[in-house]
Coordinates of N, CA, C and O in Angstrom, one line a residue:
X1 N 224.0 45.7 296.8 CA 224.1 44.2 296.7 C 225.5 43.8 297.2 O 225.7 42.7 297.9
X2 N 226.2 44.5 296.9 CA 227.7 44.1 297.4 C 228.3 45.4 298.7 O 227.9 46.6 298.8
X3 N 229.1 44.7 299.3 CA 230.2 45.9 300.0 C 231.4 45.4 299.8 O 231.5 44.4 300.6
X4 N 232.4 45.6 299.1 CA 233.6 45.1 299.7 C 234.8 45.6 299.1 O 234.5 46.2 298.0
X5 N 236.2 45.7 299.3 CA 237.6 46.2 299.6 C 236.8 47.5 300.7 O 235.8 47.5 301.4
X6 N 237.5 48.2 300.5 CA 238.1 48.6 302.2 C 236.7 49.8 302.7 O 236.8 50.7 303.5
X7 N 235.5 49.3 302.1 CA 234.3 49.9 302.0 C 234.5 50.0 303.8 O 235.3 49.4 304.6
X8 N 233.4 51.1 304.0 CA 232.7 51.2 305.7 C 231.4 51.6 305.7 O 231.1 52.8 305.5
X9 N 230.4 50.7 306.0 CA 228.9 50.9 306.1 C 228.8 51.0 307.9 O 229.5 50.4 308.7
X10 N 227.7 52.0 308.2 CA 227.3 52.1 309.6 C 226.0 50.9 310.0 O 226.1 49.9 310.8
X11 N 225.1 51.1 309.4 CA 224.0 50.3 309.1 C 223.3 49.6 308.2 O 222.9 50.3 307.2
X12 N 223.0 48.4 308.0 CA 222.1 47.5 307.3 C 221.1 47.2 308.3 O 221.0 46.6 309.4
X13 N 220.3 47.8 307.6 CA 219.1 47.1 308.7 C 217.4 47.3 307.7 O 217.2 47.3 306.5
X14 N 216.7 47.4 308.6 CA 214.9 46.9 308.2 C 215.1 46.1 307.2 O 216.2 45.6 307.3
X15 N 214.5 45.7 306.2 CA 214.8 44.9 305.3 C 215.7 44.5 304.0 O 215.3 43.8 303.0
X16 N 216.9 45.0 304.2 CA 217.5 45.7 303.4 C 218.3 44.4 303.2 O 218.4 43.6 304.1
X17 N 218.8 44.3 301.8 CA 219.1 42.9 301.5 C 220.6 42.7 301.2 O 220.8 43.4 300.2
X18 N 221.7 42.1 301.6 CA 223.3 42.2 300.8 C 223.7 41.1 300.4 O 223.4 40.1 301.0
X19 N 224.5 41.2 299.1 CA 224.7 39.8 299.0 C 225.7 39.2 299.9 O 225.6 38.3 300.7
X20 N 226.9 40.2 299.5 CA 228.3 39.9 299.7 C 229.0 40.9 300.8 O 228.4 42.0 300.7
X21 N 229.6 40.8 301.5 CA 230.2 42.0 302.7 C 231.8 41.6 302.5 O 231.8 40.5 303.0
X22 N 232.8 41.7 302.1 CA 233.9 41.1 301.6 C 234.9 42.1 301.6 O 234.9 43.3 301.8
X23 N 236.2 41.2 301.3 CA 237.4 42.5 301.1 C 237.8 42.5 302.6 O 238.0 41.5 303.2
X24 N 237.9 43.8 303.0 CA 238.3 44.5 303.8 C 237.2 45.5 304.7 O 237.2 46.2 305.7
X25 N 236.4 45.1 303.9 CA 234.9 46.0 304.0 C 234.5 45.8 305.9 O 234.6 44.9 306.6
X26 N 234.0 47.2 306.2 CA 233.7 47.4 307.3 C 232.3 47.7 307.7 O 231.8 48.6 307.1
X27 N 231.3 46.8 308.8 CA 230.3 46.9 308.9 C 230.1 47.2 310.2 O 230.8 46.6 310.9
X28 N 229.0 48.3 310.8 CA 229.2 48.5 312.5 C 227.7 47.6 312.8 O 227.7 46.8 313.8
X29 N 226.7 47.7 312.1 CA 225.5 47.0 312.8 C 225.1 46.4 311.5 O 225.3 46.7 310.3
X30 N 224.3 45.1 312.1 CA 223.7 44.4 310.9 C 222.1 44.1 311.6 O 222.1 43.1 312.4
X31 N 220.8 44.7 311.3 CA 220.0 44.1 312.3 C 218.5 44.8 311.6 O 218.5 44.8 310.4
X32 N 217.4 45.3 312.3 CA 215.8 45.0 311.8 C 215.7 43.7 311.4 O 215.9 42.7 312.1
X33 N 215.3 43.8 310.1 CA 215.0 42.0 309.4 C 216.1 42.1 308.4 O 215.7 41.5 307.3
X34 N 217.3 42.5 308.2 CA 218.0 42.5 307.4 C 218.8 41.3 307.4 O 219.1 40.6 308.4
X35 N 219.0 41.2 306.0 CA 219.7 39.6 305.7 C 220.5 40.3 304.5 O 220.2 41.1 303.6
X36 N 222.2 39.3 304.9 CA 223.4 39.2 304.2 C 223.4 37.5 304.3 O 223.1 36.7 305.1
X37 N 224.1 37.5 302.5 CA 224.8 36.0 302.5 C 225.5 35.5 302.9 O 225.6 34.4 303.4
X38 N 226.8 36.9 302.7 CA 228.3 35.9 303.1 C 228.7 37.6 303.4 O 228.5 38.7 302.9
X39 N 229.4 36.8 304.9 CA 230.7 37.9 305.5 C 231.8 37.4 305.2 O 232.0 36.3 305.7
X40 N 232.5 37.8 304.6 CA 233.7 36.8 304.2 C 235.1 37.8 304.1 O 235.3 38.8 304.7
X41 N 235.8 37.2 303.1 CA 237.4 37.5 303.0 C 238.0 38.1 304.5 O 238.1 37.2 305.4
X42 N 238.4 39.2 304.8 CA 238.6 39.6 306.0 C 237.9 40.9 306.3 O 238.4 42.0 306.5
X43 N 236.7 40.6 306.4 CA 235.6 41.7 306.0 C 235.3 41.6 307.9 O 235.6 40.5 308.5
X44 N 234.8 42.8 308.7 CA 234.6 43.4 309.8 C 233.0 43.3 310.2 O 232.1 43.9 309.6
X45 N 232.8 42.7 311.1 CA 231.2 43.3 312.0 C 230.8 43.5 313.0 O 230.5 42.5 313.7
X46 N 230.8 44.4 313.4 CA 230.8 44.9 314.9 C 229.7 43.9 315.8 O 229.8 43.0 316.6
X47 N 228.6 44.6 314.9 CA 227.0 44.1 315.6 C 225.8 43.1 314.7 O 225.5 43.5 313.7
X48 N 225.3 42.0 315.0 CA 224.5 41.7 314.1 C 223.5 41.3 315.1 O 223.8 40.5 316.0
X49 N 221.8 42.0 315.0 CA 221.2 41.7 316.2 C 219.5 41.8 315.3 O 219.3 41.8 314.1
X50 N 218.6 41.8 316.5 CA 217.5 42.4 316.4 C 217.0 41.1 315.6 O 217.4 40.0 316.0
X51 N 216.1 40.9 314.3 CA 215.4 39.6 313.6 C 216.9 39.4 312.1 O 216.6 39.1 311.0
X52 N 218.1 39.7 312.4 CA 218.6 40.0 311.4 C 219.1 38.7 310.9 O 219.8 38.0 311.7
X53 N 219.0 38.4 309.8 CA 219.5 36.8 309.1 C 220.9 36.7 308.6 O 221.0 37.5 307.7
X54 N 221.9 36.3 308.7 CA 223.3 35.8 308.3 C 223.4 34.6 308.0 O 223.4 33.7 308.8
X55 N 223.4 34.3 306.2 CA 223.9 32.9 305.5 C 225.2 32.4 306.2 O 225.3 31.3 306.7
X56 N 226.5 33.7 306.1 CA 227.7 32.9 305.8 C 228.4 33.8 306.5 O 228.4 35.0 306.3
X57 N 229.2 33.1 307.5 CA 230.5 34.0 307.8 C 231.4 32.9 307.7 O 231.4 31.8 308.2
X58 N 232.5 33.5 306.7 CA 233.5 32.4 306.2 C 234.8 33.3 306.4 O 235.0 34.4 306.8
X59 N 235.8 32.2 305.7 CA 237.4 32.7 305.5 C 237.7 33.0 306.6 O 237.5 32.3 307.6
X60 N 238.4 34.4 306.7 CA 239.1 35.5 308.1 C 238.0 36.2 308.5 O 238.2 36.8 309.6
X61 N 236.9 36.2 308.1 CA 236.0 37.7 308.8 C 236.1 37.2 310.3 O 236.7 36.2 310.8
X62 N 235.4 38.4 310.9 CA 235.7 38.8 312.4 C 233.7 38.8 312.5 O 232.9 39.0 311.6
X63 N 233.5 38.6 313.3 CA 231.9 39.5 313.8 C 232.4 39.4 315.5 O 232.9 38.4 316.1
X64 N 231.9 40.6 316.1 CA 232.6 40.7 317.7 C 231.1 40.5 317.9 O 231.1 39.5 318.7
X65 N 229.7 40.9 317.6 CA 228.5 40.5 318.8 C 227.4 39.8 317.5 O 227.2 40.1 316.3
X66 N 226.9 39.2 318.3 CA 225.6 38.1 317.6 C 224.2 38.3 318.7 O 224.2 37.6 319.8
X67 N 223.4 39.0 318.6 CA 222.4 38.7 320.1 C 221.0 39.3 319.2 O 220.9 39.7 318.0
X68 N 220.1 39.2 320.1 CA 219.0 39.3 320.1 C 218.5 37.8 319.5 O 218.9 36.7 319.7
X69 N 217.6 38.2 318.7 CA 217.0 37.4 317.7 C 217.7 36.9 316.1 O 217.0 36.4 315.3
X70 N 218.6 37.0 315.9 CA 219.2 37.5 315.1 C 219.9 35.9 314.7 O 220.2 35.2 315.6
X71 N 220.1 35.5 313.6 CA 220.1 34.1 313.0 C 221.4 34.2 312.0 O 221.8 35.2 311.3
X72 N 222.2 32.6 312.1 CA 223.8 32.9 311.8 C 223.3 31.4 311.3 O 222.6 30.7 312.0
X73 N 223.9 30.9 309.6 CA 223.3 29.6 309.2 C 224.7 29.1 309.2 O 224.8 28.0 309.7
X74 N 225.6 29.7 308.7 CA 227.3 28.9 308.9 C 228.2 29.7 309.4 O 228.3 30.8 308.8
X75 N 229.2 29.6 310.6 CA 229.9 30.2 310.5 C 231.1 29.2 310.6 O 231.2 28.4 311.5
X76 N 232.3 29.6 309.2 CA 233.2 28.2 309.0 C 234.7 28.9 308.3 O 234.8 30.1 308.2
X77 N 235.5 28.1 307.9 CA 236.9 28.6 307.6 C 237.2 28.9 309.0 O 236.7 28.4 310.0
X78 N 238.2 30.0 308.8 CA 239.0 30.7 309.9 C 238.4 31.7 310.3 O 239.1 32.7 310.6
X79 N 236.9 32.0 310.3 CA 236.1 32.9 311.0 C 236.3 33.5 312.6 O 237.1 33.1 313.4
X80 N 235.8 34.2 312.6 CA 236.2 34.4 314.4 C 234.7 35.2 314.8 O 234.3 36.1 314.1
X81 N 234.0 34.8 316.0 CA 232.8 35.2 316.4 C 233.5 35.5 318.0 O 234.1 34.7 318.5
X82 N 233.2 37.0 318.8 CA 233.5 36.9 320.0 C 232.7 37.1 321.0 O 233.2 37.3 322.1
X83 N 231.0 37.1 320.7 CA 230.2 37.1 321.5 C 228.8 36.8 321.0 O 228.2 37.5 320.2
X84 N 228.1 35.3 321.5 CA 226.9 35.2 320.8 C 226.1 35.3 322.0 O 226.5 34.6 323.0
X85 N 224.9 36.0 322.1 CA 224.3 35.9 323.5 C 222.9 36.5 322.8 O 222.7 36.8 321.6
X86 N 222.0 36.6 323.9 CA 220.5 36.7 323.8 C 219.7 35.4 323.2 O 220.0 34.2 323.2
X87 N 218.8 35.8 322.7 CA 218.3 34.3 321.8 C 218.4 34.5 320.6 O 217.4 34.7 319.9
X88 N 219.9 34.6 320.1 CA 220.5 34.4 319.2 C 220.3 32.8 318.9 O 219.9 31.9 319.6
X89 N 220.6 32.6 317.2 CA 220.9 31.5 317.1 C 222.1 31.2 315.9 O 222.0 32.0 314.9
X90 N 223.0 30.3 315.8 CA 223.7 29.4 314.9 C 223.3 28.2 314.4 O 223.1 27.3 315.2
X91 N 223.2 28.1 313.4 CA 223.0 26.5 313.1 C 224.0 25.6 313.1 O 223.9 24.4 313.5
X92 N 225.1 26.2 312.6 CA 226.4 25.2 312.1 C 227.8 26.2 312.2 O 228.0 27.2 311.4
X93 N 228.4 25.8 313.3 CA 229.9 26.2 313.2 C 230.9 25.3 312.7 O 230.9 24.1 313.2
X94 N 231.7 25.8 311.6 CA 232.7 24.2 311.6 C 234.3 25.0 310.9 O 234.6 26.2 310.9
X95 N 235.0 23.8 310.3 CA 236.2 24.5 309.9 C 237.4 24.8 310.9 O 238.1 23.9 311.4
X96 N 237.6 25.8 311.2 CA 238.6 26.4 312.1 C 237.6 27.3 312.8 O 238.2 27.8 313.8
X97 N 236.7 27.7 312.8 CA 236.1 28.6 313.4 C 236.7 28.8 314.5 O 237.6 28.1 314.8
X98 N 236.3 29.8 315.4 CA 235.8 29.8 317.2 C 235.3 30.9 316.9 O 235.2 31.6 315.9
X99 N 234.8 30.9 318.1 CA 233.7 31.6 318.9 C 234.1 31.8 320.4 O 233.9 31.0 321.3
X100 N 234.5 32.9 320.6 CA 235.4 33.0 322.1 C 234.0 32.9 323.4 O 234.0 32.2 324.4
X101 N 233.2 33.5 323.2 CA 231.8 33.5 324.0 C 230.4 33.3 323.4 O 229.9 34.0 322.5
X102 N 229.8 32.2 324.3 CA 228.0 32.1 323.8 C 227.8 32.3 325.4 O 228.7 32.0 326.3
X103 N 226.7 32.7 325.7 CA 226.3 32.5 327.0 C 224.5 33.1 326.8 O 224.1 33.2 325.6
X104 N 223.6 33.4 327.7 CA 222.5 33.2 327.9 C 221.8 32.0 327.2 O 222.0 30.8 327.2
X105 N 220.6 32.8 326.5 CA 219.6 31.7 326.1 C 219.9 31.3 324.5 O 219.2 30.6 323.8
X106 N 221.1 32.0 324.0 CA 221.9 31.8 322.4 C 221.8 29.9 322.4 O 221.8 29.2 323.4
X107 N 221.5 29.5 320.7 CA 221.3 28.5 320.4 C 222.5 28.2 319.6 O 222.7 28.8 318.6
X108 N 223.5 27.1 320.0 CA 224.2 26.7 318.5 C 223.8 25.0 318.4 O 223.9 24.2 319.3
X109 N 223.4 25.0 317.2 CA 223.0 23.2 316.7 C 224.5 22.4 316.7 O 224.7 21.6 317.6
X110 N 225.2 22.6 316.1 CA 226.1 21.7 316.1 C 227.4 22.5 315.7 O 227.5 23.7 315.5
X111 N 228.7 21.4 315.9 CA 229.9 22.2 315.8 C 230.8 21.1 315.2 O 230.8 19.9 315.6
X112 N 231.5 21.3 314.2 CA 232.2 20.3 313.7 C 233.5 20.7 313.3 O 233.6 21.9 313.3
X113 N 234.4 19.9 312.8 CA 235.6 20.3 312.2 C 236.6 20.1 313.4 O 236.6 19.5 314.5
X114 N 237.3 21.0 312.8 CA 238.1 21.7 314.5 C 237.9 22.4 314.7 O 238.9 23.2 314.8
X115 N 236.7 23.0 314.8 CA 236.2 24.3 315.8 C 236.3 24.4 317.1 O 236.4 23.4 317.7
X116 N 236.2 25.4 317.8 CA 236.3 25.3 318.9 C 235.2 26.9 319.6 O 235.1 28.1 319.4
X117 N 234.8 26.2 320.3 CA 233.8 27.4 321.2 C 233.7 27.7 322.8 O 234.1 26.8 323.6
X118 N 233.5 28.5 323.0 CA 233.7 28.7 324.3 C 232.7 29.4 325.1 O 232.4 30.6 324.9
X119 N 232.0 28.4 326.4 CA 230.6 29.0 327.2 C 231.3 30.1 327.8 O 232.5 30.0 327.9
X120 N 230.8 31.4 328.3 CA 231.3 32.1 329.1 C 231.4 31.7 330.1 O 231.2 30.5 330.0
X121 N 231.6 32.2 331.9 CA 231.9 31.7 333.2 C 230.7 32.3 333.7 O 230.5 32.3 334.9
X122 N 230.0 32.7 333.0 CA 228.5 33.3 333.6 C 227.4 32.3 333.4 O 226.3 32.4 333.9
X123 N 227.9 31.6 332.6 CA 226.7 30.5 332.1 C 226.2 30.5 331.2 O 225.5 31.5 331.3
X124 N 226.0 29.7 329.8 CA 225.0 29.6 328.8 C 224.1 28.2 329.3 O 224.4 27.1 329.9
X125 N 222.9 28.8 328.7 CA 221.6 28.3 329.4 C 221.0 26.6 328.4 O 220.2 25.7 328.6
X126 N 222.1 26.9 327.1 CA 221.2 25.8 326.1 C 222.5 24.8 325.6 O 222.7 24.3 324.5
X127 N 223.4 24.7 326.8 CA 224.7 24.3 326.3 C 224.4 22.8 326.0 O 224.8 22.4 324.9
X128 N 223.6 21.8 326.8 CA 223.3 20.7 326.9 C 222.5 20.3 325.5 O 222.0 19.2 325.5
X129 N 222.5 21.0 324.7 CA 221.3 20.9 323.2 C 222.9 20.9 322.4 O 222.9 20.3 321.3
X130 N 223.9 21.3 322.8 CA 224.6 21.3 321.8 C 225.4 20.1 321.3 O 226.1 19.4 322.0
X131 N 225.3 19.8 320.2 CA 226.1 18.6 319.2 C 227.4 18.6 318.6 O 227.6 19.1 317.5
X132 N 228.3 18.1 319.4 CA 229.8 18.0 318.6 C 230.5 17.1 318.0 O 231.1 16.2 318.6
X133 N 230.5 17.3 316.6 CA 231.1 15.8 315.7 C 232.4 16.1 315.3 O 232.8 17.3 315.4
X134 N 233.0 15.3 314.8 CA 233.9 15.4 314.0 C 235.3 15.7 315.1 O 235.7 14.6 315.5
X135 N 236.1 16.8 315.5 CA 237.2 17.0 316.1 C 236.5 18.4 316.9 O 237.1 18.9 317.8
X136 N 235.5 18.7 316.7 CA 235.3 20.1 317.4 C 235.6 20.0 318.8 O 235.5 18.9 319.3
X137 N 236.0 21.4 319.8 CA 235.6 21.1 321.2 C 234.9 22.3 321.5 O 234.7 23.2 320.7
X138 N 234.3 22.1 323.0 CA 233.8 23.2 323.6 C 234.3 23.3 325.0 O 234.3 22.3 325.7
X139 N 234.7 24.3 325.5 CA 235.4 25.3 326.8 C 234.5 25.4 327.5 O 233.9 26.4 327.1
X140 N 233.8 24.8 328.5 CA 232.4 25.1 329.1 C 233.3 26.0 330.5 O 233.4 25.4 331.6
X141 N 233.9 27.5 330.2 CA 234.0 28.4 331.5 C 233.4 28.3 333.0 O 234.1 28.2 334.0
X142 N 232.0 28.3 332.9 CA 231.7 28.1 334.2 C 232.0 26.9 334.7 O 232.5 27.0 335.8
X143 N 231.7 25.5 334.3 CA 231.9 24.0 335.3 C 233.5 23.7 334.8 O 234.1 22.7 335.1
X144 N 233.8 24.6 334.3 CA 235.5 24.3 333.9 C 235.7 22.7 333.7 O 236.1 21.9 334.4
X145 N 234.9 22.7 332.0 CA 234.8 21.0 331.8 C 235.4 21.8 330.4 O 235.3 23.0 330.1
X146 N 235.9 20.7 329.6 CA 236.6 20.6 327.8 C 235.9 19.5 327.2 O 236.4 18.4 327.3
X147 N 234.8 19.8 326.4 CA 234.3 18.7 325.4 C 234.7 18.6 324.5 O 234.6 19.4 323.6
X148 N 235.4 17.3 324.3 CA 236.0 16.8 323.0 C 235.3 16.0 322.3 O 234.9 15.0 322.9
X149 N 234.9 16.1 320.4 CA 234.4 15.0 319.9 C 236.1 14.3 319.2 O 237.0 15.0 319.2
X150 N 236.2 13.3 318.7 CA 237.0 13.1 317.8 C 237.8 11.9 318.6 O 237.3 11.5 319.7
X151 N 238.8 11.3 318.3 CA 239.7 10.4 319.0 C 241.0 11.2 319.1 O 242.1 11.1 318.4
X152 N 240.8 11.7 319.9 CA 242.2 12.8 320.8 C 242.7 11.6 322.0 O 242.1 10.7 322.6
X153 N 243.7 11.8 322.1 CA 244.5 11.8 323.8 C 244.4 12.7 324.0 O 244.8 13.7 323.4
X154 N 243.3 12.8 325.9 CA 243.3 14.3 326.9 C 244.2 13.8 328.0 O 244.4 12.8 328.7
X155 N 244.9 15.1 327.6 CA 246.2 14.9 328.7 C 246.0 16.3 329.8 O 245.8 17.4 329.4
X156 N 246.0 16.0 331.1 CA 245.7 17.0 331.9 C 247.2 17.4 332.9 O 247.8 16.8 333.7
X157 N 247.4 18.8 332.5 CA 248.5 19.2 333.0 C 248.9 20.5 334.3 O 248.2 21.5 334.5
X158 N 250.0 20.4 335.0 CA 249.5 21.1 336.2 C 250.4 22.3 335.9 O 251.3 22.2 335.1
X159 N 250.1 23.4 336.7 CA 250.2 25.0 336.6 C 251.6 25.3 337.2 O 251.8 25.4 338.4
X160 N 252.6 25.4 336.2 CA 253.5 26.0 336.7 C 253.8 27.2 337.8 O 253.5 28.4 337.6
X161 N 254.3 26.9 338.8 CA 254.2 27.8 339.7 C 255.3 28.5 339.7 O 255.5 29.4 340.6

Protein backbone atom coordinates (compact mmCIF):
# COMPACT_ATOMS: atom_id res chain seq x y z
CA UNK A 1 0.00 0.00 0.00
CA UNK A 2 2.73 2.33 0.82
CA UNK A 3 6.47 2.85 -0.31
CA UNK A 4 8.31 5.38 1.26
CA UNK A 5 11.65 6.83 3.20
CA UNK A 6 14.47 5.69 1.29
CA UNK A 7 12.61 2.43 -0.03
CA UNK A 8 13.63 1.18 -3.94
CA UNK A 9 11.01 -0.71 -5.86
CA UNK A 10 11.93 -1.92 -9.55
CA UNK A 11 8.40 -2.60 -10.70
CA UNK A 12 4.70 -1.82 -10.15
CA UNK A 13 2.89 -2.97 -12.64
CA UNK A 14 -0.34 -5.39 -14.03
CA UNK A 15 -2.75 -4.39 -11.65
CA UNK A 16 -1.13 -3.80 -8.66
CA UNK A 17 -2.45 -1.00 -6.60
CA UNK A 18 -0.27 1.86 -4.28
CA UNK A 19 -1.40 4.26 -2.27
CA UNK A 20 1.48 6.43 -1.44
CA UNK A 21 5.16 6.44 -3.13
CA UNK A 22 6.81 9.09 -0.67
CA UNK A 23 9.92 9.92 1.44
CA UNK A 24 12.80 9.36 -0.51
CA UNK A 25 11.41 6.26 -1.90
CA UNK A 26 12.62 5.07 -5.35
CA UNK A 27 10.63 3.71 -8.18
CA UNK A 28 12.16 2.50 -11.76
CA UNK A 29 8.88 1.58 -13.67
CA UNK A 30 5.26 2.20 -12.99
CA UNK A 31 3.08 0.57 -15.88
CA UNK A 32 0.55 -2.69 -17.06
CA UNK A 33 -2.75 -1.22 -15.50
CA UNK A 34 -1.21 -0.22 -12.41
CA UNK A 35 -2.42 2.74 -10.49
CA UNK A 36 -0.68 4.95 -7.58
CA UNK A 37 -2.30 7.95 -5.75
CA UNK A 38 0.36 10.23 -4.86
CA UNK A 39 4.12 10.42 -5.87
CA UNK A 40 5.03 12.86 -3.51
CA UNK A 41 7.55 14.28 -0.79
CA UNK A 42 10.87 13.81 -2.84
CA UNK A 43 10.00 10.41 -3.89
CA UNK A 44 11.82 9.24 -7.61
CA UNK A 45 10.25 7.65 -10.95
CA UNK A 46 12.02 6.73 -13.61
CA UNK A 47 9.20 5.28 -15.97
CA UNK A 48 5.47 5.46 -15.83
CA UNK A 49 3.92 3.90 -19.11
CA UNK A 50 1.90 1.27 -20.77
CA UNK A 51 -2.36 1.75 -19.38
CA UNK A 52 -0.69 2.83 -16.05
CA UNK A 53 -2.95 5.45 -13.90
CA UNK A 54 -1.20 8.30 -11.66
CA UNK A 55 -3.66 10.45 -9.22
CA UNK A 56 -0.83 12.72 -7.83
CA UNK A 57 2.52 13.90 -8.37
CA UNK A 58 3.04 16.55 -5.89
CA UNK A 59 5.66 18.47 -3.52
CA UNK A 60 9.53 17.79 -4.91
CA UNK A 61 8.97 14.36 -6.58
CA UNK A 62 10.81 13.97 -9.96
CA UNK A 63 9.11 11.47 -12.69
CA UNK A 64 11.89 11.64 -15.82
CA UNK A 65 9.29 9.62 -18.53
CA UNK A 66 5.39 9.55 -18.86
CA UNK A 67 4.50 7.73 -22.39
CA UNK A 68 2.49 5.19 -23.78
CA UNK A 69 -1.00 5.16 -22.68
CA UNK A 70 -0.38 5.85 -19.34
CA UNK A 71 -2.67 8.66 -17.37
CA UNK A 72 -1.25 11.55 -14.86
CA UNK A 73 -4.60 13.36 -13.04
CA UNK A 74 -2.40 16.21 -11.25
CA UNK A 75 0.81 17.05 -11.43
CA UNK A 76 1.35 20.29 -8.86
CA UNK A 77 3.60 21.84 -6.05
CA UNK A 78 7.25 21.83 -7.09
CA UNK A 79 7.00 18.62 -9.00
CA UNK A 80 9.28 18.06 -11.89
CA UNK A 81 8.18 15.83 -15.09
CA UNK A 82 11.10 15.63 -17.87
CA UNK A 83 9.50 13.74 -20.53
CA UNK A 84 5.77 13.20 -21.52
CA UNK A 85 5.43 11.61 -25.03
CA UNK A 86 3.38 8.88 -26.75
CA UNK A 87 -0.40 9.07 -26.09
CA UNK A 88 0.21 9.88 -22.82
CA UNK A 89 -2.12 11.97 -21.10
CA UNK A 90 -2.18 14.83 -18.08
CA UNK A 91 -5.25 16.38 -17.01
CA UNK A 92 -4.01 19.25 -14.83
CA UNK A 93 -0.50 20.70 -14.29
CA UNK A 94 -0.37 23.59 -11.85
CA UNK A 95 1.56 25.11 -8.79
CA UNK A 96 5.16 25.40 -9.64
CA UNK A 97 5.32 22.46 -11.58
CA UNK A 98 7.32 22.01 -15.04
CA UNK A 99 7.55 19.70 -17.30
CA UNK A 100 10.84 20.14 -19.35
CA UNK A 101 9.40 18.02 -22.54
CA UNK A 102 5.81 16.83 -24.07
CA UNK A 103 6.13 16.17 -27.64
CA UNK A 104 4.26 13.52 -29.91
CA UNK A 105 0.61 12.74 -29.64
CA UNK A 106 0.88 13.27 -25.36
CA UNK A 107 -2.31 15.19 -24.12
CA UNK A 108 -2.18 17.95 -21.41
CA UNK A 109 -5.76 19.71 -20.62
CA UNK A 110 -4.82 22.52 -18.88
CA UNK A 111 -1.96 24.33 -17.06
CA UNK A 112 -2.30 26.83 -14.37
CA UNK A 113 -0.59 28.48 -11.54
CA UNK A 114 2.99 29.29 -12.45
CA UNK A 115 3.72 26.34 -14.12
CA UNK A 116 5.56 26.16 -16.87
CA UNK A 117 5.95 23.51 -19.73
CA UNK A 118 7.93 23.02 -22.50
CA UNK A 119 7.07 21.53 -26.36
CA UNK A 120 10.13 19.80 -27.49
CA UNK A 121 11.94 21.17 -30.93
CA UNK A 122 10.71 18.03 -32.58
CA UNK A 123 7.13 18.87 -32.28
CA UNK A 124 4.15 18.02 -30.13
CA UNK A 125 1.16 17.18 -32.19
CA UNK A 126 -1.86 18.34 -29.59
CA UNK A 127 -0.22 21.62 -28.46
CA UNK A 128 -3.13 23.70 -29.98
CA UNK A 129 -5.80 21.70 -27.41
CA UNK A 130 -3.79 23.05 -24.75
CA UNK A 131 -5.48 25.60 -22.01
CA UNK A 132 -3.46 28.09 -19.98
CA UNK A 133 -5.04 30.05 -17.00
CA UNK A 134 -3.91 31.70 -14.39
CA UNK A 135 0.14 32.78 -14.74
CA UNK A 136 1.15 29.48 -16.38
CA UNK A 137 3.45 29.48 -19.66
CA UNK A 138 4.39 27.24 -22.30
CA UNK A 139 8.05 27.11 -24.34
CA UNK A 140 6.74 25.93 -27.72
CA UNK A 141 10.73 24.76 -28.84
CA UNK A 142 10.00 24.15 -32.28
CA UNK A 143 8.09 27.68 -33.55
CA UNK A 144 10.17 29.28 -30.82
CA UNK A 145 6.94 31.10 -29.47
CA UNK A 146 6.39 31.77 -25.21
CA UNK A 147 2.71 31.40 -24.20
CA UNK A 148 1.78 33.50 -21.52
CA UNK A 149 -1.58 33.38 -19.57
CA UNK A 150 -1.75 35.99 -16.76
CA UNK A 151 -1.05 39.98 -16.96
CA UNK A 152 2.84 39.91 -17.25
CA UNK A 153 4.97 42.56 -19.12
CA UNK A 154 6.88 40.40 -22.23
CA UNK A 155 10.01 41.99 -22.58
CA UNK A 156 12.12 40.68 -25.40
CA UNK A 157 15.80 40.74 -25.09
CA UNK A 158 18.92 40.37 -27.40
CA UNK A 159 21.88 37.85 -27.07
CA UNK A 160 24.88 38.96 -25.63
CA UNK A 161 27.64 38.54 -27.93
Amino acid sequence: ENIYDNATVENICDSATVKNICGNATVENIYGNATVKYICDSATVKYIYDNATVENICDSATVKYIRGNATVKYIRGNATVGNIYGNATVENIRGNATVKYIYGNATVKTVKGTAVIIGSEYGWNKKDTLVLTENATFKDCQSKTICQSGNWKLVSVTEEK
